[in-house]
Coordinates of C-alpha atoms in Angstrom, one line a residue:
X7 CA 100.5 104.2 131.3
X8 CA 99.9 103.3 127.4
X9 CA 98.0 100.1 127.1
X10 CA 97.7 99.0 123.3
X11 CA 96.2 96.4 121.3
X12 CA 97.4 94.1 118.6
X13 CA 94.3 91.8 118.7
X14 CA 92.6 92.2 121.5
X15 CA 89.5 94.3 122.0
X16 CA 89.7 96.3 125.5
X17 CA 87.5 98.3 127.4
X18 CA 89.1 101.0 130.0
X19 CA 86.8 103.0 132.5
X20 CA 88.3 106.5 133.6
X21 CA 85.9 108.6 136.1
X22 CA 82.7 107.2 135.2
X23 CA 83.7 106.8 131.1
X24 CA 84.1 104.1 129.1
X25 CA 86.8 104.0 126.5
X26 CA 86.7 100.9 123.8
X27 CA 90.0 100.3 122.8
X28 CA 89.7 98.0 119.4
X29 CA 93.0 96.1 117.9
X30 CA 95.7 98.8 116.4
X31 CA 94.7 101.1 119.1
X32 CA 95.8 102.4 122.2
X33 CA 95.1 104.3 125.2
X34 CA 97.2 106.3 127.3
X35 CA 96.4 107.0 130.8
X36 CA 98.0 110.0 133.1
X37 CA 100.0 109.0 136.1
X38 CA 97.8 109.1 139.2
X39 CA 94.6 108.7 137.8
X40 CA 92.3 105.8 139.3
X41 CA 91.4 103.1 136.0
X42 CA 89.9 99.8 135.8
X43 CA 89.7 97.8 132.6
X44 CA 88.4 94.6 131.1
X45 CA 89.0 92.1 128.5
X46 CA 85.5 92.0 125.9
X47 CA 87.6 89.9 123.2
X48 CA 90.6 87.7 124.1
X49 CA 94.2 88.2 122.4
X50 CA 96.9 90.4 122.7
X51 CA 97.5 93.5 124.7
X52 CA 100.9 95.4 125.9
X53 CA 101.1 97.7 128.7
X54 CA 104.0 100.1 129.3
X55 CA 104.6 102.3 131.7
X56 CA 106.9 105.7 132.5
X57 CA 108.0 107.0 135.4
X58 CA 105.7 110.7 136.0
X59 CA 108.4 112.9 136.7
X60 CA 110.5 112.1 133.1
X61 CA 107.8 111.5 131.0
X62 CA 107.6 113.8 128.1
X63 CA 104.2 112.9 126.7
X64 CA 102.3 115.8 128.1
X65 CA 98.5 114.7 127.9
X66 CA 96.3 115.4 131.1
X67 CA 93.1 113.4 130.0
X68 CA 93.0 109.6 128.9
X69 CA 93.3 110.0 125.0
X70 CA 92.8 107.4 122.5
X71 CA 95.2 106.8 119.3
X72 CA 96.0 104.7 116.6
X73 CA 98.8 102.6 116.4
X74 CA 100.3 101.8 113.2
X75 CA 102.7 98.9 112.5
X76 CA 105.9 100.8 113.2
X77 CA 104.6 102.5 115.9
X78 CA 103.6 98.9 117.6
X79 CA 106.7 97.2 117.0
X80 CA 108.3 100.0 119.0
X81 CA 105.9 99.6 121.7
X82 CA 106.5 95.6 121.6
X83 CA 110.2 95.9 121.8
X84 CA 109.8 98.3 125.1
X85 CA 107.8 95.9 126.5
X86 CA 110.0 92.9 126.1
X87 CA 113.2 94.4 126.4
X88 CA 115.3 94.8 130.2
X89 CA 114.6 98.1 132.1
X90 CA 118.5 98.6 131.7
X91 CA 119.0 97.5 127.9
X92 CA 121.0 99.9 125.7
X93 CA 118.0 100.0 123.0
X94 CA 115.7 101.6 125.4
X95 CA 116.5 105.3 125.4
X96 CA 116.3 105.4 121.5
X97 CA 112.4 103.6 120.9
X98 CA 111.1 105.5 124.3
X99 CA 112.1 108.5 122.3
X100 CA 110.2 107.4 119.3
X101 CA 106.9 106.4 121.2
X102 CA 107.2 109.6 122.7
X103 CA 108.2 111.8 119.9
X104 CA 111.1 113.2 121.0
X105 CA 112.9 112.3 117.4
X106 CA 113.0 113.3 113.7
X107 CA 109.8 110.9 111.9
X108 CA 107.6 110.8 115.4
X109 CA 104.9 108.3 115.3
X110 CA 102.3 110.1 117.8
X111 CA 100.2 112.4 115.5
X112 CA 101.3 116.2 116.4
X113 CA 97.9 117.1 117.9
X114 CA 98.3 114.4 120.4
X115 CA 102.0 115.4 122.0

């Protein structure tokens, strides 16, 4: 799961940790591990989500990132697009890295 923030101000707990999550960044959380989170400052938050057994992103422990503008639009078009539209294949892949001009710093794939 990668929950991200445009304007909103988020706080995730993970196994007895809190994780503030301030607008332009994001959190990603491994499949199958237990989270709860709260709202400390309305506005605007996206969730996505990929399916465990395809997703590339390899990260075992919650980690926190920035998200710039491109980066954010991507993740805003994922999350308002249909599971089945022809666009989604290409901006997973950026999100994800898996293209030329990735948008996840290299120590975090």
């Amino acid at each position: 799961m990668l929950t991200w923030s445009s304007t909103a101000t988020l706080m995730g707990t993970i196994a007895r940790r809190d994780w503030l999550i301030p607008p332009g960044y994001g959190l990603w959380v491994p499949g199958g591990i237990e989270h709860a989170g709260a709202v400390l400052h309305a506005g605007e938050m996206l969730t996505i989500t990929f399916a465990a057994d395809r997703c590339p992103i390899t990260w075992t422990e919650p980690t926190c990132f920035t998200v710039g503008s491109l980066l954010g639009e991507i993740i805003t078009h994922l999350h308002q697009i249909a599971p089945g539209d022809h666009s989604r294949p290409a901006a997973f892949r950026r999100v994800t890295g898996q293209t030329p001009g990735t948008y996840l710093p290299p120590h975090l794939r």
